[in-house]
Amino acid sequence: MFWLKTKIIEGKGSLGRLKKEARGHERVLILTSRSMKRHGFLREAEDYVEEAGAEVLSITGLPAEPSVEVIEEFLPKVREFGPDLLIALGGGSVIDTTKALKVFYDAPELNFEGIAFMDRFSKPKPVPKLRTRLIAIPSTSGAGSEVSGASVLKKDGIKYNIVTPEIAPDLAILDPRLPMTMPREVARNSGLDVLVHGIEAYTTRVANDFSDAMAIRAIKTVFAFLEKSLEGDEEAREKMHYASTMAGIAFLNARLGLCHAMSHKAAWIGPHGLLNAIFLPYVMEFNASKSDYARKRYDEIARELNLKDWKELLSAVRELNERTGVPELSKLIDEETFMARLNGMAEKAYHDGLISFNPVEPKPEEIRELYLKAYRGE
Ligand code: NAP
Ligand code: FE
């Protein structure tokens, strides 16, 4: 099966589409973060909504890498305003927060632990039909949350997913003017997440020809354009912006694997894209050493990039990390703190739902080894 719920509008200036889309709505709530206000995109979005004749309210303080506490903090404000359209204007963090708020606004009887994938061996409660319309306008080029059915939130420093088609946005507006203002580090971290999404989605057990097409195009774009985009090249930023959504469509269908399971459980250490970039080469090496299928799939990606085989792909991934300045894990966290949480992280990663899609089923002990290798930079 291949599906996509979200309608996609792309192109420079496409933020203006809000004029049309907000029409017919009474109360529109824009959820965003500081940078969007600073760079004037919030003002612009508010103007379009007002031109459409709707009442608009904006909440601007949404944090990066959100924890479940953000729901308690912002849900009362959402309820008080009573919107019939939610607009998430920002990075993956803003979009994920808005998706979670939509769930508990539309279905107040639910709670996070009840519906999140806390453990792959137990099934969460189904989410009922949700009514409030959701438009996502990504300002980073990475998470793919503007098309995905997932919202990722931290609890005690560890990330868990809510996954349901009900929170996949109804519309995604990809205006390449927005990611132009990303600082280099945000562009790099989110851009490398696109690569991880592409490579993981291409190698899961449920990938198909349709998700492959999206994954491959995204992977090729990262290798061709990420570094130029980090220099601020406009065309490259635009290409990366669309590639991010393509990778999102790939993993919406093919899901993700061990690398995301590991980064979710290490979320207390640093930003999502950066952790993924650090873990990816270790996970690829592990998958390739254990599975003919993984090697075959990595070989296919390699050939698309005019490389010989999976070994050359692995080198290319490592070199891209180096050239873009991805630090070693040991630069992000001191050894004592890391070691104290290591066993818990490995155990929790083993219980992450994404493990079921990875080409290899790792043992908790093997995940522990991978964390350690990444820490030691081996
Ligand atoms: P992000 O956490 O949304 O944004 C990182 C920072 O970039 C923010 O602090 C923001 O600063 C700044 N920023 C964003 N856009 C900017 C712009 N255009 N100009 C200047 N600054 C900008 O980064 P992200 O990589 O997109 O999202 C990461 C999150 O997405 C993680 O929580 C991860 O778990 C999640 N994720 C979700 C999915 C999914 O399917 N749902 C998939 C992958 C990742 P301000 O706060 O100052 O605005
Ligand atoms: Fe990701």
CSV table of C-alpha atoms and ligand atoms in Angstrom, one decimal:
chain,number,residue,atom,x,y,z
A,1,MET,CA,0.0,0.0,0.0
A,2,PHE,CA,1.1,3.6,-0.7
A,3,TRP,CA,-0.9,6.4,0.7
A,4,LEU,CA,-0.7,10.2,1.3
A,5,LYS,CA,-3.4,12.1,3.0
A,6,THR,CA,-1.9,15.5,2.7
A,7,LYS,CA,-2.4,17.9,-0.2
A,8,ILE,CA,0.9,19.6,-1.1
A,9,ILE,CA,1.2,23.2,-2.3
A,10,GLU,CA,4.8,24.2,-3.2
A,11,GLY,CA,6.7,27.1,-4.5
A,12,LYS,CA,8.0,30.5,-3.6
A,13,GLY,CA,5.3,32.6,-2.1
A,14,SER,CA,3.0,29.7,-1.6
A,15,LEU,CA,2.4,30.9,2.0
A,16,GLY,CA,-0.1,33.3,0.3
A,17,ARG,CA,-2.3,30.2,-0.3
A,18,LEU,CA,-3.5,30.7,3.3
A,19,LYS,CA,-5.8,33.5,1.9
A,20,LYS,CA,-7.8,30.8,0.1
A,21,GLU,CA,-7.5,28.0,2.6
A,22,ALA,CA,-8.5,30.0,5.6
A,23,ARG,CA,-11.7,31.1,3.9
A,24,GLY,CA,-14.8,29.6,5.5
A,25,HIS,CA,-13.1,29.2,8.8
A,26,GLU,CA,-14.2,31.2,11.8
A,27,ARG,CA,-11.4,31.0,14.3
A,28,VAL,CA,-7.9,30.2,13.1
A,29,LEU,CA,-5.1,29.4,15.6
A,30,ILE,CA,-1.5,29.7,14.4
A,31,LEU,CA,1.1,27.8,16.5
A,32,THR,CA,4.6,28.8,15.9
A,33,SER,CA,8.1,29.5,17.4
A,34,ARG,CA,10.2,32.6,17.9
A,35,SER,CA,12.1,32.6,14.7
A,36,MET,CA,8.9,32.8,12.5
A,37,LYS,CA,7.9,35.9,14.4
A,38,ARG,CA,11.4,37.4,14.1
A,39,HIS,CA,11.6,36.8,10.4
A,40,GLY,CA,8.1,38.3,9.7
A,41,PHE,CA,6.5,35.0,8.4
A,42,LEU,CA,4.0,35.0,11.3
A,43,ARG,CA,2.8,38.5,10.6
A,44,GLU,CA,2.5,37.6,6.9
A,45,ALA,CA,0.5,34.5,7.7
A,46,GLU,CA,-1.8,36.4,10.1
A,47,ASP,CA,-2.5,38.9,7.4
A,48,TYR,CA,-3.6,36.3,4.9
A,49,VAL,CA,-5.9,34.7,7.5
A,50,GLU,CA,-7.4,38.1,8.3
A,51,GLU,CA,-7.9,38.8,4.6
A,52,ALA,CA,-9.8,35.6,4.4
A,53,GLY,CA,-12.2,37.0,7.0
A,54,ALA,CA,-11.3,34.7,9.9
A,55,GLU,CA,-10.5,35.7,13.4
A,56,VAL,CA,-6.8,34.8,14.1
A,57,LEU,CA,-4.9,34.1,17.3
A,58,SER,CA,-1.2,33.1,17.5
A,59,ILE,CA,0.7,31.2,20.1
A,60,THR,CA,4.4,32.0,19.5
A,61,GLY,CA,6.4,30.3,22.2
A,62,LEU,CA,6.5,26.7,21.1
A,63,PRO,CA,9.8,25.0,22.1
A,64,ALA,CA,12.2,22.8,20.1
A,65,GLU,CA,12.3,19.1,20.8
A,66,PRO,CA,9.0,19.2,22.7
A,67,SER,CA,8.1,17.1,25.8
A,68,VAL,CA,4.7,16.0,26.8
A,69,GLU,CA,4.5,18.9,29.3
A,70,VAL,CA,3.9,21.2,26.3
A,71,ILE,CA,0.5,19.7,25.9
A,72,GLU,CA,-0.5,20.7,29.5
A,73,GLU,CA,1.0,24.1,29.0
A,74,PHE,CA,-0.7,25.0,25.7
A,75,LEU,CA,-3.9,23.0,25.6
A,76,PRO,CA,-5.9,25.3,27.9
A,77,LYS,CA,-5.1,28.2,25.5
A,78,VAL,CA,-6.3,26.2,22.5
A,79,ARG,CA,-9.5,25.2,24.2
A,80,GLU,CA,-10.2,28.7,25.3
A,81,PHE,CA,-9.9,30.1,21.8
A,82,GLY,CA,-11.8,27.2,20.2
A,83,PRO,CA,-10.3,27.2,16.7
A,84,ASP,CA,-11.8,25.4,13.7
A,85,LEU,CA,-8.5,25.5,11.9
A,86,LEU,CA,-5.0,24.9,13.3
A,87,ILE,CA,-1.9,26.2,11.4
A,88,ALA,CA,1.5,24.9,12.4
A,89,LEU,CA,4.1,27.3,11.2
A,90,GLY,CA,7.6,26.1,12.1
A,91,GLY,CA,10.0,23.2,12.2
A,92,GLY,CA,9.2,19.6,13.0
A,93,SER,CA,8.9,20.5,16.7
A,94,VAL,CA,6.1,23.0,16.1
A,95,ILE,CA,4.3,20.7,13.7
A,96,ASP,CA,4.6,17.7,16.2
A,97,THR,CA,3.3,19.9,19.1
A,98,THR,CA,0.4,21.1,17.0
A,99,LYS,CA,-0.5,17.5,16.0
A,100,ALA,CA,-0.5,16.4,19.7
A,101,LEU,CA,-2.6,19.5,20.7
A,102,LYS,CA,-5.1,18.6,17.9
A,103,VAL,CA,-5.5,15.1,19.4
A,104,PHE,CA,-6.3,16.3,22.9
A,105,TYR,CA,-8.4,19.2,21.8
A,106,ASP,CA,-10.6,17.1,19.6
A,107,ALA,CA,-10.6,14.0,21.8
A,108,PRO,CA,-10.3,15.2,25.5
A,109,GLU,CA,-10.9,11.8,26.8
A,110,LEU,CA,-7.5,10.5,25.6
A,111,ASN,CA,-4.2,10.8,27.4
A,112,PHE,CA,-0.6,10.5,26.0
A,113,GLU,CA,0.4,7.2,27.6
A,114,GLY,CA,-2.9,5.6,26.4
A,115,ILE,CA,-2.4,6.4,22.7
A,116,ALA,CA,1.4,6.7,22.2
A,117,PHE,CA,3.6,3.7,21.2
A,118,MET,CA,5.2,3.3,24.6
A,119,ASP,CA,6.3,-0.3,23.8
A,120,ARG,CA,6.2,-2.3,20.6
A,121,PHE,CA,4.9,-5.3,22.5
A,122,SER,CA,1.8,-3.6,23.7
A,123,LYS,CA,-0.9,-1.9,21.5
A,124,PRO,CA,-2.0,1.7,22.1
A,125,LYS,CA,-5.6,2.7,22.1
A,126,PRO,CA,-7.0,3.7,18.7
A,127,VAL,CA,-7.5,7.4,18.1
A,128,PRO,CA,-11.0,8.2,17.0
A,129,LYS,CA,-11.9,10.5,14.1
A,130,LEU,CA,-10.6,14.0,14.8
A,131,ARG,CA,-12.4,17.0,13.3
A,132,THR,CA,-10.2,20.1,13.4
A,133,ARG,CA,-8.5,20.8,10.1
A,134,LEU,CA,-4.7,21.1,10.2
A,135,ILE,CA,-2.3,22.9,7.9
A,136,ALA,CA,1.4,22.4,8.3
A,137,ILE,CA,3.9,25.0,7.0
A,138,PRO,CA,7.4,23.7,7.6
A,139,SER,CA,10.2,26.2,8.2
A,140,THR,CA,13.0,23.6,8.4
A,141,SER,CA,13.9,21.0,5.8
A,142,GLY,CA,14.1,17.8,7.7
A,143,ALA,CA,11.4,16.2,9.8
A,144,GLY,CA,8.8,15.5,7.1
A,145,SER,CA,6.2,16.0,9.8
A,146,GLU,CA,4.1,18.0,7.4
A,147,VAL,CA,3.0,14.8,5.7
A,148,SER,CA,3.6,12.1,8.3
A,149,GLY,CA,1.0,10.6,10.7
A,150,ALA,CA,3.4,10.8,13.6
A,151,SER,CA,3.9,13.2,16.5
A,152,VAL,CA,7.1,12.7,18.6
A,153,LEU,CA,7.2,13.9,22.2
A,154,LYS,CA,9.7,13.4,25.0
A,155,LYS,CA,8.8,12.0,28.4
A,156,ASP,CA,11.7,11.9,30.9
A,157,GLY,CA,14.1,12.7,28.0
A,158,ILE,CA,13.0,9.8,25.9
A,159,LYS,CA,10.9,10.1,22.8
A,160,TYR,CA,7.6,8.3,22.0
A,161,ASN,CA,5.4,8.4,19.0
A,162,ILE,CA,1.7,9.0,18.5
A,163,VAL,CA,1.0,7.5,15.1
A,164,THR,CA,-2.4,7.8,13.4
A,165,PRO,CA,-3.6,9.0,10.0
A,166,GLU,CA,-5.9,11.4,12.0
A,167,ILE,CA,-3.0,13.7,12.7
A,168,ALA,CA,-1.4,13.7,9.2
A,169,PRO,CA,-1.9,17.3,8.1
A,170,ASP,CA,-4.7,18.0,5.6
A,171,LEU,CA,-2.5,20.5,3.7
A,172,ALA,CA,1.2,21.2,3.6
A,173,ILE,CA,2.5,24.5,2.3
A,174,LEU,CA,6.1,24.3,1.2
A,175,ASP,CA,7.3,27.9,0.7
A,176,PRO,CA,11.1,27.8,0.2
A,177,ARG,CA,11.4,31.4,1.5
A,178,LEU,CA,10.9,30.0,5.1
A,179,PRO,CA,13.9,27.6,5.3
A,180,MET,CA,16.1,30.3,3.8
A,181,THR,CA,16.4,31.9,7.3
A,182,MET,CA,17.6,28.7,9.0
A,183,PRO,CA,20.9,29.0,10.7
A,184,ARG,CA,23.6,26.7,9.3
A,185,GLU,CA,23.3,24.2,12.2
A,186,VAL,CA,19.6,23.9,12.0
A,187,ALA,CA,19.9,23.4,8.2
A,188,ARG,CA,22.5,20.7,8.7
A,189,ASN,CA,20.8,18.8,11.5
A,190,SER,CA,17.4,18.8,9.8
A,191,GLY,CA,19.0,18.1,6.4
A,192,LEU,CA,20.9,15.1,7.6
A,193,ASP,CA,17.6,13.8,9.1
A,194,VAL,CA,16.3,13.8,5.5
A,195,LEU,CA,19.2,11.5,4.6
A,196,VAL,CA,18.4,9.2,7.5
A,197,HIS,CA,14.7,9.1,6.6
A,198,GLY,CA,15.6,8.2,3.0
A,199,ILE,CA,18.1,5.5,3.8
A,200,GLU,CA,16.0,4.0,6.6
A,201,ALA,CA,12.8,4.1,4.7
A,202,TYR,CA,14.5,2.4,1.7
A,203,THR,CA,15.7,-0.5,3.8
A,204,THR,CA,12.7,-1.4,6.0
A,205,ARG,CA,10.8,-4.6,5.7
A,206,VAL,CA,7.8,-2.8,4.3
A,207,ALA,CA,9.3,-0.6,1.7
A,208,ASN,CA,7.8,-0.8,-1.8
A,209,ASP,CA,8.5,0.6,-5.2
A,210,PHE,CA,6.4,3.7,-4.6
A,211,SER,CA,8.1,4.6,-1.2
A,212,ASP,CA,11.4,3.7,-2.8
A,213,ALA,CA,10.9,6.4,-5.5
A,214,MET,CA,10.4,9.1,-2.9
A,215,ALA,CA,13.3,7.8,-0.7
A,216,ILE,CA,15.8,7.6,-3.6
A,217,ARG,CA,15.0,11.1,-4.8
A,218,ALA,CA,15.4,12.5,-1.3
A,219,ILE,CA,18.7,10.7,-0.8
A,220,LYS,CA,20.1,11.9,-4.1
A,221,THR,CA,19.0,15.5,-3.3
A,222,VAL,CA,20.9,15.4,0.0
A,223,PHE,CA,24.1,14.3,-1.6
A,224,ALA,CA,23.7,16.8,-4.4
A,225,PHE,CA,22.4,19.9,-2.5
A,226,LEU,CA,22.9,19.7,1.2
A,227,GLU,CA,26.3,21.3,1.3
A,228,LYS,CA,25.4,24.0,-1.1
A,229,SER,CA,22.3,24.7,0.9
A,230,LEU,CA,24.4,25.1,4.0
A,231,GLU,CA,26.3,27.9,2.2
A,232,GLY,CA,22.9,29.6,1.8
A,233,ASP,CA,22.4,28.8,-1.9
A,234,GLU,CA,18.8,29.5,-2.7
A,235,GLU,CA,18.2,26.8,-5.2
A,236,ALA,CA,19.8,24.2,-3.0
A,237,ARG,CA,17.6,25.2,0.0
A,238,GLU,CA,14.5,24.9,-2.2
A,239,LYS,CA,15.6,21.4,-3.4
A,240,MET,CA,16.3,20.3,0.2
A,241,HIS,CA,12.9,21.7,1.3
A,242,TYR,CA,11.0,19.5,-1.2
A,243,ALA,CA,13.3,16.5,-0.5
A,244,SER,CA,12.4,16.7,3.1
A,245,THR,CA,8.7,16.2,2.3
A,246,MET,CA,9.6,13.4,-0.2
A,247,ALA,CA,11.5,11.6,2.5
A,248,GLY,CA,8.5,12.2,4.8
A,249,ILE,CA,6.2,10.5,2.2
A,250,ALA,CA,8.7,7.6,2.0
A,251,PHE,CA,8.7,7.0,5.8
A,252,LEU,CA,5.0,7.6,6.1
A,253,ASN,CA,4.7,4.5,4.0
A,254,ALA,CA,7.9,2.5,4.6
A,255,ARG,CA,8.4,3.6,8.2
A,256,LEU,CA,11.9,3.9,9.8
A,257,GLY,CA,14.3,1.7,11.7
A,258,LEU,CA,17.0,1.1,14.3
A,259,CYS,CA,18.6,4.5,13.8
A,260,HIS,CA,15.5,6.4,14.8
A,261,ALA,CA,14.8,4.0,17.6
A,262,MET,CA,18.3,4.8,19.0
A,263,SER,CA,18.0,8.5,18.5
A,264,HIS,CA,14.6,8.7,20.1
A,265,LYS,CA,15.9,6.9,23.3
A,266,ALA,CA,18.9,9.2,23.4
A,267,ALA,CA,16.8,12.4,22.8
A,268,TRP,CA,17.9,13.8,26.2
A,269,ILE,CA,21.5,14.2,24.6
A,270,GLY,CA,20.8,16.5,21.7
A,271,PRO,CA,18.7,17.5,18.6
A,272,HIS,CA,17.0,14.7,16.7
A,273,GLY,CA,18.7,15.2,13.3
A,274,LEU,CA,22.1,15.4,14.8
A,275,LEU,CA,21.7,12.2,16.8
A,276,ASN,CA,20.4,10.4,13.8
A,277,ALA,CA,23.4,11.6,11.7
A,278,ILE,CA,25.8,10.3,14.4
A,279,PHE,CA,24.1,6.9,14.7
A,280,LEU,CA,23.4,6.2,11.0
A,281,PRO,CA,26.8,4.8,10.0
A,282,TYR,CA,26.9,2.5,13.0
A,283,VAL,CA,23.4,1.2,12.2
A,284,MET,CA,24.2,0.8,8.5
A,285,GLU,CA,27.3,-1.2,9.3
A,286,PHE,CA,25.4,-3.4,11.8
A,287,ASN,CA,22.5,-4.0,9.4
A,288,ALA,CA,24.9,-4.8,6.5
A,289,SER,CA,26.9,-7.2,8.7
A,290,LYS,CA,23.7,-9.2,9.6
A,291,SER,CA,21.4,-9.1,6.6
A,292,ASP,CA,21.7,-10.0,2.9
A,293,TYR,CA,18.6,-7.9,2.3
A,294,ALA,CA,20.1,-4.8,4.0
A,295,ARG,CA,23.3,-5.2,1.9
A,296,LYS,CA,21.3,-5.6,-1.3
A,297,ARG,CA,19.3,-2.5,-0.5
A,298,TYR,CA,22.3,-0.4,0.4
A,299,ASP,CA,24.0,-1.6,-2.8
A,300,GLU,CA,21.0,-0.3,-4.8
A,301,ILE,CA,21.2,3.1,-3.1
A,302,ALA,CA,24.9,3.2,-3.8
A,303,ARG,CA,24.3,2.5,-7.5
A,304,GLU,CA,21.8,5.3,-7.7
A,305,LEU,CA,24.6,7.6,-6.4
A,306,ASN,CA,27.2,6.2,-8.9
A,307,LEU,CA,29.0,4.4,-6.1
A,308,LYS,CA,30.1,0.8,-6.3
A,309,ASP,CA,28.4,-0.9,-3.3
A,310,TRP,CA,27.2,-0.5,0.3
A,311,LYS,CA,30.7,-0.1,1.6
A,312,GLU,CA,31.2,3.0,-0.6
A,313,LEU,CA,27.8,4.3,0.5
A,314,LEU,CA,28.8,3.9,4.1
A,315,SER,CA,32.0,5.9,3.4
A,316,ALA,CA,30.0,8.6,1.6
A,317,VAL,CA,27.7,8.9,4.6
A,318,ARG,CA,30.7,9.1,7.0
A,319,GLU,CA,32.4,11.7,4.8
A,320,LEU,CA,29.2,13.8,4.5
A,321,ASN,CA,29.0,13.9,8.3
A,322,GLU,CA,32.7,15.0,8.5
A,323,ARG,CA,32.4,17.6,5.9
A,324,THR,CA,29.3,19.1,7.5
A,325,GLY,CA,30.9,19.1,10.9
A,326,VAL,CA,28.9,16.5,12.7
A,327,PRO,CA,30.6,16.1,16.1
A,328,GLU,CA,31.2,12.8,17.9
A,329,LEU,CA,28.7,11.8,20.4
A,330,SER,CA,31.3,12.2,23.2
A,331,LYS,CA,31.4,15.9,22.4
A,332,LEU,CA,27.7,16.2,23.3
A,333,ILE,CA,27.6,14.4,26.7
A,334,ASP,CA,30.1,13.5,29.4
A,335,GLU,CA,31.1,9.8,29.8
A,336,GLU,CA,29.7,9.4,33.4
A,337,THR,CA,26.2,10.6,32.5
A,338,PHE,CA,26.2,8.6,29.3
A,339,MET,CA,27.3,5.4,30.9
A,340,ALA,CA,24.7,5.8,33.7
A,341,ARG,CA,21.9,5.8,31.2
A,342,LEU,CA,23.3,3.4,28.6
A,343,ASN,CA,21.6,0.2,29.7
A,344,GLY,CA,18.3,1.9,30.1
A,345,MET,CA,18.5,3.5,26.6
A,346,ALA,CA,19.5,0.2,24.9
A,347,GLU,CA,16.6,-1.6,26.6
A,348,LYS,CA,14.1,1.2,25.7
A,349,ALA,CA,15.4,1.3,22.1
A,350,TYR,CA,14.8,-2.5,21.9
A,351,HIS,CA,11.2,-1.8,22.8
A,352,ASP,CA,10.7,1.0,20.3
A,353,GLY,CA,8.1,0.2,17.7
A,354,LEU,CA,10.4,1.0,14.8
A,355,ILE,CA,12.6,-2.0,15.6
A,356,SER,CA,9.9,-4.2,13.9
A,357,PHE,CA,10.6,-2.5,10.6
A,358,ASN,CA,14.4,-2.6,10.7
A,359,PRO,CA,15.9,-5.2,8.3
A,360,VAL,CA,17.6,-6.9,11.3
A,361,GLU,CA,16.1,-7.5,14.7
A,362,PRO,CA,18.8,-6.5,17.1
A,363,LYS,CA,19.2,-7.8,20.6
A,364,PRO,CA,19.3,-5.2,23.4
A,365,GLU,CA,22.9,-6.1,24.0
A,366,GLU,CA,23.7,-5.3,20.3
A,367,ILE,CA,22.0,-1.9,20.6
A,368,ARG,CA,24.1,-1.3,23.7
A,369,GLU,CA,27.2,-2.0,21.7
A,370,LEU,CA,26.2,0.3,19.0
A,371,TYR,CA,25.6,3.2,21.5
A,372,LEU,CA,29.0,2.4,22.9
A,373,LYS,CA,30.7,2.3,19.5
A,374,ALA,CA,29.1,5.6,18.6
A,375,TYR,CA,30.3,7.1,21.9
A,376,ARG,CA,33.9,5.9,21.4
A,377,GLY,CA,33.8,6.9,17.8
A,378,GLU,CA,35.0,3.4,16.7
B,1,NAP,P1,13.0,22.1,15.0
B,1,NAP,O1,13.3,21.5,16.4
B,1,NAP,O2,11.6,22.2,14.7
B,1,NAP,O3,13.7,23.5,14.9
B,1,NAP,C1,15.0,23.7,15.5
B,1,NAP,C2,15.3,25.2,15.7
B,1,NAP,O4,15.3,25.8,14.5
B,1,NAP,C3,14.2,25.8,16.5
B,1,NAP,O5,14.7,26.1,17.8
B,1,NAP,C4,13.8,27.1,15.7
B,1,NAP,O6,14.1,28.2,16.5
B,1,NAP,C5,14.8,27.1,14.6
B,1,NAP,N1,14.2,27.4,13.3
B,1,NAP,C6,13.2,26.6,12.6
B,1,NAP,N2,13.0,27.2,11.4
B,1,NAP,C7,13.7,28.3,11.3
B,1,NAP,C8,13.9,29.2,10.3
B,1,NAP,N3,13.3,29.1,9.1
B,1,NAP,N4,14.7,30.3,10.5
B,1,NAP,C9,15.4,30.4,11.7
B,1,NAP,N5,15.3,29.5,12.7
B,1,NAP,C10,14.5,28.4,12.5
B,1,NAP,O7,13.9,21.2,13.9
B,1,NAP,P2,13.4,20.0,13.0
B,1,NAP,O8,14.6,19.3,12.7
B,1,NAP,O9,12.5,20.4,11.9
B,1,NAP,O10,12.5,19.1,14.0
B,1,NAP,C11,13.0,18.3,14.9
B,1,NAP,C12,11.8,17.7,15.7
B,1,NAP,O11,11.0,16.9,14.7
B,1,NAP,C13,12.2,16.7,16.7
B,1,NAP,O12,11.5,16.9,17.9
B,1,NAP,C14,11.9,15.3,16.1
B,1,NAP,O13,11.6,14.3,17.1
B,1,NAP,C15,10.7,15.6,15.2
B,1,NAP,N6,10.5,14.7,14.1
B,1,NAP,C16,9.2,14.4,13.8
B,1,NAP,C17,9.0,13.5,12.8
B,1,NAP,C18,7.5,13.2,12.5
B,1,NAP,O14,7.3,12.4,11.6
B,1,NAP,N7,6.6,13.7,13.2
B,1,NAP,C19,10.0,13.0,12.0
B,1,NAP,C20,11.3,13.4,12.3
B,1,NAP,C21,11.6,14.3,13.3
B,1,NAP,P3,13.0,29.1,17.3
B,1,NAP,O15,12.5,28.2,18.4
B,1,NAP,O16,13.7,30.3,17.7
B,1,NAP,O17,11.9,29.4,16.3
B,2,FE,FE,13.7,11.9,11.9
